[in-house]
PDB file of N, CA and C in Angstrom:
ATOM      1  N   UNK U   1     -14.331   8.184   1.829  1.00 73.00           N
ATOM      2  CA  UNK U   1     -13.906   7.298   0.768  1.00 73.00           C
ATOM      3  C   UNK U   1     -15.140   6.661   0.141  1.00 73.00           C
ATOM      4  N   UNK U   2     -15.086   6.475  -1.157  1.00 83.00           N
ATOM      5  CA  UNK U   2     -16.210   5.911  -1.884  1.00 83.00           C
ATOM      6  C   UNK U   2     -15.876   4.529  -2.434  1.00 83.00           C
ATOM      7  N   UNK U   3     -16.882   3.709  -2.539  1.00 89.00           N
ATOM      8  CA  UNK U   3     -16.858   2.413  -3.221  1.00 89.00           C
ATOM      9  C   UNK U   3     -15.709   1.521  -2.759  1.00 89.00           C
ATOM     10  N   UNK U   4     -14.830   1.103  -3.673  1.00 88.00           N
ATOM     11  CA  UNK U   4     -13.764   0.149  -3.338  1.00 88.00           C
ATOM     12  C   UNK U   4     -12.403   0.837  -3.185  1.00 88.00           C
ATOM     13  N   UNK U   5     -12.407   2.097  -2.836  1.00 91.00           N
ATOM     14  CA  UNK U   5     -11.149   2.860  -2.725  1.00 91.00           C
ATOM     15  C   UNK U   5     -10.532   2.712  -1.335  1.00 91.00           C
ATOM     16  N   UNK U   6      -9.202   2.782  -1.310  1.00 93.00           N
ATOM     17  CA  UNK U   6      -8.431   2.673  -0.079  1.00 93.00           C
ATOM     18  C   UNK U   6      -7.442   3.834  -0.060  1.00 93.00           C
ATOM     19  N   UNK U   7      -7.437   4.619   1.013  1.00 93.00           N
ATOM     20  CA  UNK U   7      -6.497   5.720   1.176  1.00 93.00           C
ATOM     21  C   UNK U   7      -5.353   5.233   2.061  1.00 93.00           C
ATOM     22  N   UNK U   8      -4.118   5.354   1.564  1.00 92.00           N
ATOM     23  CA  UNK U   8      -2.964   4.855   2.299  1.00 92.00           C
ATOM     24  C   UNK U   8      -1.894   5.928   2.415  1.00 92.00           C
ATOM     25  N   UNK U   9      -1.029   5.758   3.397  1.00 90.00           N
ATOM     26  CA  UNK U   9       0.128   6.630   3.594  1.00 90.00           C
ATOM     27  C   UNK U   9       1.359   5.821   3.264  1.00 90.00           C
ATOM     28  N   UNK U  10       2.111   6.277   2.300  1.00 81.00           N
ATOM     29  CA  UNK U  10       3.318   5.591   1.841  1.00 81.00           C
ATOM     30  C   UNK U  10       4.358   5.586   2.953  1.00 81.00           C
ATOM     31  N   UNK U  11       4.964   4.423   3.190  1.00 70.00           N
ATOM     32  CA  UNK U  11       6.053   4.370   4.165  1.00 70.00           C
ATOM     33  C   UNK U  11       7.330   4.815   3.484  1.00 70.00           C
ATOM     34  N   UNK U  12       8.056   5.708   4.099  1.00 60.00           N
ATOM     35  CA  UNK U  12       9.270   6.252   3.486  1.00 60.00           C
ATOM     36  C   UNK U  12      10.490   5.407   3.797  1.00 60.00           C
ATOM     37  N   UNK U  13      10.295   4.200   4.298  1.00 56.00           N
ATOM     38  CA  UNK U  13      11.424   3.321   4.559  1.00 56.00           C
ATOM     39  C   UNK U  13      11.962   2.686   3.285  1.00 56.00           C
ATOM     40  N   UNK U  14      11.274   2.908   2.153  1.00 54.00           N
ATOM     41  CA  UNK U  14      11.695   2.344   0.882  1.00 54.00           C
ATOM     42  C   UNK U  14      12.665   3.262   0.149  1.00 54.00           C
ATOM     43  N   UNK U  15      13.361   4.130   0.852  1.00 59.00           N
ATOM     44  CA  UNK U  15      14.291   5.062   0.232  1.00 59.00           C
ATOM     45  C   UNK U  15      15.579   4.364  -0.152  1.00 59.00           C
ATOM     46  N   UNK U  16      16.687   4.911   0.248  1.00 61.00           N
ATOM     47  CA  UNK U  16      17.969   4.303  -0.079  1.00 61.00           C
ATOM     48  C   UNK U  16      18.096   2.971   0.646  1.00 61.00           C
ATOM     49  N   UNK U  17      18.735   2.024  -0.015  1.00 66.00           N
ATOM     50  CA  UNK U  17      18.941   0.715   0.596  1.00 66.00           C
ATOM     51  C   UNK U  17      20.311   0.206   0.189  1.00 66.00           C
ATOM     52  N   UNK U  18      20.777  -0.819   0.866  1.00 69.00           N
ATOM     53  CA  UNK U  18      22.091  -1.388   0.586  1.00 69.00           C
ATOM     54  C   UNK U  18      21.934  -2.792   0.002  1.00 69.00           C
ATOM     55  N   UNK U  19      22.782  -3.100  -0.951  1.00 66.00           N
ATOM     56  CA  UNK U  19      22.788  -4.449  -1.515  1.00 66.00           C
ATOM     57  C   UNK U  19      23.474  -5.391  -0.536  1.00 66.00           C
ATOM     58  N   UNK U  20      23.429  -6.678  -0.841  1.00 73.00           N
ATOM     59  CA  UNK U  20      24.081  -7.650   0.043  1.00 73.00           C
ATOM     60  C   UNK U  20      25.594  -7.450   0.078  1.00 73.00           C
ATOM     61  N   UNK U  21      26.159  -6.826  -0.948  1.00 79.00           N
ATOM     62  CA  UNK U  21      27.597  -6.541  -0.994  1.00 79.00           C
ATOM     63  C   UNK U  21      27.974  -5.219  -0.345  1.00 79.00           C
ATOM     64  N   UNK U  22      26.968  -4.464   0.152  1.00 78.00           N
ATOM     65  CA  UNK U  22      27.233  -3.217   0.842  1.00 78.00           C
ATOM     66  C   UNK U  22      27.171  -1.987  -0.042  1.00 78.00           C
ATOM     67  N   UNK U  23      26.758  -2.128  -1.285  1.00 77.00           N
ATOM     68  CA  UNK U  23      26.672  -0.989  -2.203  1.00 77.00           C
ATOM     69  C   UNK U  23      25.391  -0.217  -1.921  1.00 77.00           C
ATOM     70  N   UNK U  24      25.489   1.097  -1.795  1.00 74.00           N
ATOM     71  CA  UNK U  24      24.335   1.955  -1.538  1.00 74.00           C
ATOM     72  C   UNK U  24      23.554   2.166  -2.835  1.00 74.00           C
ATOM     73  N   UNK U  25      22.259   1.807  -2.810  1.00 70.00           N
ATOM     74  CA  UNK U  25      21.394   1.963  -3.986  1.00 70.00           C
ATOM     75  C   UNK U  25      20.440   3.114  -3.697  1.00 70.00           C
ATOM     76  N   UNK U  26      20.501   4.213  -4.462  1.00 71.00           N
ATOM     77  CA  UNK U  26      19.625   5.355  -4.190  1.00 71.00           C
ATOM     78  C   UNK U  26      18.163   5.031  -4.499  1.00 71.00           C
ATOM     79  N   UNK U  27      17.271   5.796  -3.901  1.00 64.00           N
ATOM     80  CA  UNK U  27      15.839   5.571  -4.079  1.00 64.00           C
ATOM     81  C   UNK U  27      15.400   5.818  -5.511  1.00 64.00           C
ATOM     82  N   UNK U  28      16.146   6.633  -6.257  1.00 65.00           N
ATOM     83  CA  UNK U  28      15.765   6.951  -7.630  1.00 65.00           C
ATOM     84  C   UNK U  28      16.137   5.859  -8.618  1.00 65.00           C
ATOM     85  N   UNK U  29      16.990   4.917  -8.221  1.00 62.00           N
ATOM     86  CA  UNK U  29      17.399   3.834  -9.119  1.00 62.00           C
ATOM     87  C   UNK U  29      16.286   2.797  -9.210  1.00 62.00           C
ATOM     88  N   UNK U  30      15.881   2.491 -10.420  1.00 60.00           N
ATOM     89  CA  UNK U  30      14.851   1.483 -10.612  1.00 60.00           C
ATOM     90  C   UNK U  30      15.524   0.215 -11.100  1.00 60.00           C
ATOM     91  N   UNK U  31      15.675  -0.734 -10.198  1.00 56.00           N
ATOM     92  CA  UNK U  31      16.336  -1.985 -10.529  1.00 56.00           C
ATOM     93  C   UNK U  31      15.351  -2.914 -11.239  1.00 56.00           C
ATOM     94  N   UNK U  32      14.162  -3.018 -10.713  1.00 62.00           N
ATOM     95  CA  UNK U  32      13.124  -3.864 -11.292  1.00 62.00           C
ATOM     96  C   UNK U  32      11.781  -3.404 -10.736  1.00 62.00           C
ATOM     97  N   UNK U  33      10.740  -4.053 -11.167  1.00 70.00           N
ATOM     98  CA  UNK U  33       9.429  -3.751 -10.589  1.00 70.00           C
ATOM     99  C   UNK U  33       9.447  -4.171  -9.132  1.00 70.00           C
ATOM    100  N   UNK U  34       9.150  -3.256  -8.257  1.00 75.00           N
ATOM    101  CA  UNK U  34       9.217  -3.536  -6.833  1.00 75.00           C
ATOM    102  C   UNK U  34       7.912  -3.110  -6.187  1.00 75.00           C
ATOM    103  N   UNK U  35       7.287  -4.011  -5.436  1.00 82.00           N
ATOM    104  CA  UNK U  35       6.050  -3.700  -4.735  1.00 82.00           C
ATOM    105  C   UNK U  35       6.358  -2.865  -3.504  1.00 82.00           C
ATOM    106  N   UNK U  36       5.377  -2.092  -3.046  1.00 84.00           N
ATOM    107  CA  UNK U  36       5.570  -1.189  -1.911  1.00 84.00           C
ATOM    108  C   UNK U  36       4.561  -1.497  -0.808  1.00 84.00           C
ATOM    109  N   UNK U  37       4.945  -1.197   0.424  1.00 88.00           N
ATOM    110  CA  UNK U  37       4.057  -1.325   1.580  1.00 88.00           C
ATOM    111  C   UNK U  37       3.547   0.049   1.975  1.00 88.00           C
ATOM    112  N   UNK U  38       2.313   0.112   2.471  1.00 90.00           N
ATOM    113  CA  UNK U  38       1.740   1.361   2.955  1.00 90.00           C
ATOM    114  C   UNK U  38       0.719   1.047   4.040  1.00 90.00           C
ATOM    115  N   UNK U  39       0.436   2.038   4.879  1.00 92.00           N
ATOM    116  CA  UNK U  39      -0.546   1.882   5.956  1.00 92.00           C
ATOM    117  C   UNK U  39      -1.891   2.434   5.515  1.00 92.00           C
ATOM    118  N   UNK U  40      -2.952   1.685   5.795  1.00 93.00           N
ATOM    119  CA  UNK U  40      -4.305   2.077   5.411  1.00 93.00           C
ATOM    120  C   UNK U  40      -4.840   3.106   6.397  1.00 93.00           C
ATOM    121  N   UNK U  41      -5.313   4.248   5.881  1.00 93.00           N
ATOM    122  CA  UNK U  41      -5.867   5.311   6.714  1.00 93.00           C
ATOM    123  C   UNK U  41      -7.388   5.376   6.635  1.00 93.00           C
ATOM    124  N   UNK U  42      -7.965   5.025   5.481  1.00 93.00           N
ATOM    125  CA  UNK U  42      -9.422   5.063   5.314  1.00 93.00           C
ATOM    126  C   UNK U  42      -9.812   4.087   4.213  1.00 93.00           C
ATOM    127  N   UNK U  43     -11.033   3.548   4.316  1.00 92.00           N
ATOM    128  CA  UNK U  43     -11.530   2.609   3.315  1.00 92.00           C
ATOM    129  C   UNK U  43     -12.939   2.998   2.897  1.00 92.00           C
ATOM    130  N   UNK U  44     -13.297   2.656   1.661  1.00 91.00           N
ATOM    131  CA  UNK U  44     -14.640   2.914   1.154  1.00 91.00           C
ATOM    132  C   UNK U  44     -15.639   1.900   1.696  1.00 91.00           C
ATOM    133  N   UNK U  45     -16.915   2.136   1.425  1.00 91.00           N
ATOM    134  CA  UNK U  45     -17.954   1.281   1.994  1.00 91.00           C
ATOM    135  C   UNK U  45     -18.074  -0.081   1.311  1.00 91.00           C
ATOM    136  N   UNK U  46     -17.430  -0.313   0.178  1.00 90.00           N
ATOM    137  CA  UNK U  46     -17.474  -1.613  -0.493  1.00 90.00           C
ATOM    138  C   UNK U  46     -16.176  -2.407  -0.322  1.00 90.00           C
ATOM    139  N   UNK U  47     -15.266  -1.939   0.493  1.00 88.00           N
ATOM    140  CA  UNK U  47     -14.016  -2.656   0.752  1.00 88.00           C
ATOM    141  C   UNK U  47     -14.302  -3.747   1.774  1.00 88.00           C
ATOM    142  N   UNK U  48     -13.885  -5.000   1.462  1.00 87.00           N
ATOM    143  CA  UNK U  48     -14.226  -6.120   2.323  1.00 87.00           C
ATOM    144  C   UNK U  48     -13.052  -6.684   3.110  1.00 87.00           C
ATOM    145  N   UNK U  49     -11.854  -6.721   2.542  1.00 86.00           N
ATOM    146  CA  UNK U  49     -10.748  -7.445   3.156  1.00 86.00           C
ATOM    147  C   UNK U  49      -9.740  -6.560   3.880  1.00 86.00           C
ATOM    148  N   UNK U  50      -9.936  -5.257   3.872  1.00 89.00           N
ATOM    149  CA  UNK U  50      -8.961  -4.331   4.441  1.00 89.00           C
ATOM    150  C   UNK U  50      -9.655  -3.444   5.466  1.00 89.00           C
ATOM    151  N   UNK U  51      -8.948  -3.167   6.570  1.00 89.00           N
ATOM    152  CA  UNK U  51      -9.467  -2.265   7.589  1.00 89.00           C
ATOM    153  C   UNK U  51      -8.441  -1.176   7.861  1.00 89.00           C
ATOM    154  N   UNK U  52      -8.899  -0.100   8.457  1.00 90.00           N
ATOM    155  CA  UNK U  52      -8.006   0.993   8.840  1.00 90.00           C
ATOM    156  C   UNK U  52      -6.934   0.461   9.789  1.00 90.00           C
ATOM    157  N   UNK U  53      -5.698   0.842   9.549  1.00 89.00           N
ATOM    158  CA  UNK U  53      -4.585   0.399  10.381  1.00 89.00           C
ATOM    159  C   UNK U  53      -3.810  -0.774   9.797  1.00 89.00           C
ATOM    160  N   UNK U  54      -4.345  -1.467   8.796  1.00 89.00           N
ATOM    161  CA  UNK U  54      -3.637  -2.570   8.141  1.00 89.00           C
ATOM    162  C   UNK U  54      -2.503  -2.023   7.283  1.00 89.00           C
ATOM    163  N   UNK U  55      -1.547  -2.883   6.980  1.00 90.00           N
ATOM    164  CA  UNK U  55      -0.503  -2.556   6.001  1.00 90.00           C
ATOM    165  C   UNK U  55      -0.797  -3.359   4.748  1.00 90.00           C
ATOM    166  N   UNK U  56      -0.704  -2.712   3.588  1.00 91.00           N
ATOM    167  CA  UNK U  56      -1.027  -3.372   2.323  1.00 91.00           C
ATOM    168  C   UNK U  56       0.159  -3.304   1.376  1.00 91.00           C
ATOM    169  N   UNK U  57       0.257  -4.316   0.526  1.00 89.00           N
ATOM    170  CA  UNK U  57       1.309  -4.409  -0.478  1.00 89.00           C
ATOM    171  C   UNK U  57       0.676  -4.131  -1.840  1.00 89.00           C
ATOM    172  N   UNK U  58       1.283  -3.214  -2.614  1.00 89.00           N
ATOM    173  CA  UNK U  58       0.716  -2.821  -3.899  1.00 89.00           C
ATOM    174  C   UNK U  58       1.819  -2.463  -4.876  1.00 89.00           C
ATOM    175  N   UNK U  59       1.458  -2.396  -6.139  1.00 87.00           N
ATOM    176  CA  UNK U  59       2.394  -2.008  -7.187  1.00 87.00           C
ATOM    177  C   UNK U  59       2.402  -0.488  -7.329  1.00 87.00           C
ATOM    178  N   UNK U  60       3.559   0.141  -7.443  1.00 81.00           N
ATOM    179  CA  UNK U  60       3.616   1.601  -7.599  1.00 81.00           C
ATOM    180  C   UNK U  60       2.927   2.096  -8.862  1.00 81.00           C
ATOM    181  N   UNK U  61       2.739   1.237  -9.850  1.00 82.00           N
ATOM    182  CA  UNK U  61       2.084   1.641 -11.092  1.00 82.00           C
ATOM    183  C   UNK U  61       0.578   1.815 -10.926  1.00 82.00           C
ATOM    184  N   UNK U  62      -0.015   1.219  -9.883  1.00 79.00           N
ATOM    185  CA  UNK U  62      -1.465   1.233  -9.689  1.00 79.00           C
ATOM    186  C   UNK U  62      -1.944   2.321  -8.738  1.00 79.00           C
ATOM    187  N   UNK U  63      -1.135   3.308  -8.471  1.00 78.00           N
ATOM    188  CA  UNK U  63      -1.492   4.299  -7.452  1.00 78.00           C
ATOM    189  C   UNK U  63      -1.825   5.653  -8.070  1.00 78.00           C
ATOM    190  N   UNK U  64      -2.586   6.418  -7.307  1.00 85.00           N
ATOM    191  CA  UNK U  64      -2.884   7.806  -7.644  1.00 85.00           C
ATOM    192  C   UNK U  64      -2.514   8.644  -6.434  1.00 85.00           C
ATOM    193  N   UNK U  65      -1.725   9.679  -6.637  1.00 88.00           N
ATOM    194  CA  UNK U  65      -1.294  10.529  -5.536  1.00 88.00           C
ATOM    195  C   UNK U  65      -2.306  11.639  -5.317  1.00 88.00           C
ATOM    196  N   UNK U  66      -2.532  11.970  -4.044  1.00 88.00           N
ATOM    197  CA  UNK U  66      -3.454  13.043  -3.684  1.00 88.00           C
ATOM    198  C   UNK U  66      -2.847  13.809  -2.514  1.00 88.00           C
ATOM    199  N   UNK U  67      -3.039  15.118  -2.515  1.00 88.00           N
ATOM    200  CA  UNK U  67      -2.524  15.956  -1.435  1.00 88.00           C
ATOM    201  C   UNK U  67      -3.698  16.471  -0.615  1.00 88.00           C
ATOM    202  N   UNK U  68      -3.649  16.225   0.694  1.00 87.00           N
ATOM    203  CA  UNK U  68      -4.705  16.655   1.611  1.00 87.00           C
ATOM    204  C   UNK U  68      -4.049  17.426   2.746  1.00 87.00           C
ATOM    205  N   UNK U  69      -4.405  18.687   2.886  1.00 90.00           N
ATOM    206  CA  UNK U  69      -3.874  19.557   3.943  1.00 90.00           C
ATOM    207  C   UNK U  69      -2.346  19.562   3.956  1.00 90.00           C
ATOM    208  N   UNK U  70      -1.739  19.553   2.778  1.00 87.00           N
ATOM    209  CA  UNK U  70      -0.287  19.635   2.679  1.00 87.00           C
ATOM    210  C   UNK U  70       0.433  18.303   2.805  1.00 87.00           C
ATOM    211  N   UNK U  71      -0.272  17.226   3.125  1.00 88.00           N
ATOM    212  CA  UNK U  71       0.339  15.900   3.232  1.00 88.00           C
ATOM    213  C   UNK U  71      -0.004  15.085   1.987  1.00 88.00           C
ATOM    214  N   UNK U  72       0.932  14.238   1.551  1.00 89.00           N
ATOM    215  CA  UNK U  72       0.702  13.416   0.363  1.00 89.00           C
ATOM    216  C   UNK U  72       0.243  12.022   0.765  1.00 89.00           C
ATOM    217  N   UNK U  73      -0.805  11.548   0.094  1.00 91.00           N
ATOM    218  CA  UNK U  73      -1.369  10.226   0.321  1.00 91.00           C
ATOM    219  C   UNK U  73      -1.514   9.525  -1.018  1.00 91.00           C
ATOM    220  N   UNK U  74      -1.812   8.231  -0.964  1.00 90.00           N
ATOM    221  CA  UNK U  74      -2.035   7.450  -2.171  1.00 90.00           C
ATOM    222  C   UNK U  74      -3.449   6.895  -2.149  1.00 90.00           C
ATOM    223  N   UNK U  75      -4.076   6.854  -3.308  1.00 92.00           N
ATOM    224  CA  UNK U  75      -5.424   6.336  -3.448  1.00 92.00           C
ATOM    225  C   UNK U  75      -5.354   5.085  -4.318  1.00 92.00           C
ATOM    226  N   UNK U  76      -5.852   3.966  -3.792  1.00 91.00           N
ATOM    227  CA  UNK U  76      -5.783   2.682  -4.483  1.00 91.00           C
ATOM    228  C   UNK U  76      -7.167   2.060  -4.573  1.00 91.00           C
ATOM    229  N   UNK U  77      -7.324   1.099  -5.474  1.00 92.00           N
ATOM    230  CA  UNK U  77      -8.523   0.262  -5.503  1.00 92.00           C
ATOM    231  C   UNK U  77      -8.210  -1.018  -4.736  1.00 92.00           C
ATOM    232  N   UNK U  78      -9.210  -1.589  -4.107  1.00 90.00           N
ATOM    233  CA  UNK U  78      -8.977  -2.816  -3.342  1.00 90.00           C
ATOM    234  C   UNK U  78      -8.469  -3.939  -4.242  1.00 90.00           C
ATOM    235  N   UNK U  79      -8.938  -4.015  -5.462  1.00 90.00           N
ATOM    236  CA  UNK U  79      -8.521  -5.089  -6.363  1.00 90.00           C
ATOM    237  C   UNK U  79      -7.053  -4.977  -6.778  1.00 90.00           C
ATOM    238  N   UNK U  80      -6.429  -3.808  -6.600  1.00 89.00           N
ATOM    239  CA  UNK U  80      -5.027  -3.619  -6.947  1.00 89.00           C
ATOM    240  C   UNK U  80      -4.073  -4.000  -5.817  1.00 89.00           C
ATOM    241  N   UNK U  81      -4.591  -4.394  -4.667  1.00 91.00           N
ATOM    242  CA  UNK U  81      -3.756  -4.788  -3.537  1.00 91.00           C
ATOM    243  C   UNK U  81      -3.292  -6.227  -3.719  1.00 91.00           C
ATOM    244  N   UNK U  82      -2.042  -6.486  -3.372  1.00 88.00           N
ATOM    245  CA  UNK U  82      -1.477  -7.831  -3.512  1.00 88.00           C
ATOM    246  C   UNK U  82      -1.506  -8.611  -2.209  1.00 88.00           C
ATOM    247  N   UNK U  83      -1.412  -7.931  -1.068  1.00 88.00           N
ATOM    248  CA  UNK U  83      -1.395  -8.615   0.227  1.00 88.00           C
ATOM    249  C   UNK U  83      -1.831  -7.648   1.313  1.00 88.00           C
ATOM    250  N   UNK U  84      -2.310  -8.219   2.422  1.00 87.00           N
ATOM    251  CA  UNK U  84      -2.715  -7.440   3.591  1.00 87.00           C
ATOM    252  C   UNK U  84      -1.977  -8.004   4.799  1.00 87.00           C
ATOM    253  N   UNK U  85      -1.296  -7.147   5.534  1.00 84.00           N
ATOM    254  CA  UNK U  85      -0.635  -7.550   6.771  1.00 84.00           C
ATOM    255  C   UNK U  85      -1.453  -6.978   7.919  1.00 84.00           C
ATOM    256  N   UNK U  86      -2.039  -7.874   8.726  1.00 77.00           N
ATOM    257  CA  UNK U  86      -2.914  -7.436   9.812  1.00 77.00           C
ATOM    258  C   UNK U  86      -2.726  -8.335  11.017  1.00 77.00           C
ATOM    259  N   UNK U  87      -3.071  -7.832  12.178  1.00 75.00           N
ATOM    260  CA  UNK U  87      -2.986  -8.607  13.408  1.00 75.00           C
ATOM    261  C   UNK U  87      -4.089  -9.651  13.490  1.00 75.00           C
ATOM    262  N   UNK U  88      -5.207  -9.411  12.844  1.00 69.00           N
ATOM    263  CA  UNK U  88      -6.348 -10.321  12.947  1.00 69.00           C
ATOM    264  C   UNK U  88      -6.172 -11.509  12.009  1.00 69.00           C
ATOM    265  N   UNK U  89      -6.914 -12.551  12.256  1.00 60.00           N
ATOM    266  CA  UNK U  89      -6.959 -13.704  11.363  1.00 60.00           C
ATOM    267  C   UNK U  89      -8.406 -14.158  11.306  1.00 60.00           C
ATOM    268  N   UNK U  90      -9.203 -13.449  10.491  1.00 60.00           N
ATOM    269  CA  UNK U  90     -10.616 -13.773  10.352  1.00 60.00           C
ATOM    270  C   UNK U  90     -10.771 -15.119   9.662  1.00 60.00           C
ATOM    271  N   UNK U  91     -11.821 -15.836  10.017  1.00 62.00           N
ATOM    272  CA  UNK U  91     -12.058 -17.136   9.413  1.00 62.00           C
ATOM    273  C   UNK U  91     -12.595 -16.951   8.005  1.00 62.00           C
ATOM    274  N   UNK U  92     -12.837 -17.293   7.097  1.00 57.00           N
ATOM    275  CA  UNK U  92     -13.458 -17.121   5.800  1.00 57.00           C
ATOM    276  C   UNK U  92     -12.904 -15.990   4.933  1.00 57.00           C
ATOM    277  N   UNK U  93     -11.833 -15.330   5.294  1.00 57.00           N
ATOM    278  CA  UNK U  93     -11.333 -14.259   4.438  1.00 57.00           C
ATOM    279  C   UNK U  93      -9.970 -14.585   3.842  1.00 57.00           C
ATOM    280  N   UNK U  94      -9.441 -15.752   4.091  1.00 56.00           N
ATOM    281  CA  UNK U  94      -8.144 -16.109   3.523  1.00 56.00           C
ATOM    282  C   UNK U  94      -7.006 -15.917   4.514  1.00 56.00           C
ATOM    283  N   UNK U  95      -5.806 -15.990   4.024  1.00 54.00           N
ATOM    284  CA  UNK U  95      -4.631 -15.879   4.887  1.00 54.00           C
ATOM    285  C   UNK U  95      -4.131 -14.448   4.928  1.00 54.00           C
ATOM    286  N   UNK U  96      -3.566 -14.065   6.047  1.00 52.00           N
ATOM    287  CA  UNK U  96      -2.975 -12.743   6.199  1.00 52.00           C
ATOM    288  C   UNK U  96      -1.524 -12.909   6.582  1.00 52.00           C
ATOM    289  N   UNK U  97      -0.683 -12.005   6.153  1.00 53.00           N
ATOM    290  CA  UNK U  97       0.738 -12.042   6.476  1.00 53.00           C
ATOM    291  C   UNK U  97       0.952 -11.703   7.922  1.00 53.00           C
TER     292      UNK U  97
END
């Protein structure tokens, strides 16, 4: 990975979901802009706040899809990430979910 790029694997748990009333909403239905979670697999040498194994929240509009050895991954810039969910709580880097 180069510069501020982050390689992530999309979680497929964002497929079909149910509304609070029990109505099944298919994955193809776009209700509104919805952010997505993904797991970080690799980071570039200028990435500061994200490490391999973290989960990140991002907008689907800011992603680039790439296929490596038959598997699909997403390529993001660090500045396009909205949140980082990690087990660590480093001092001086802000809050983590």
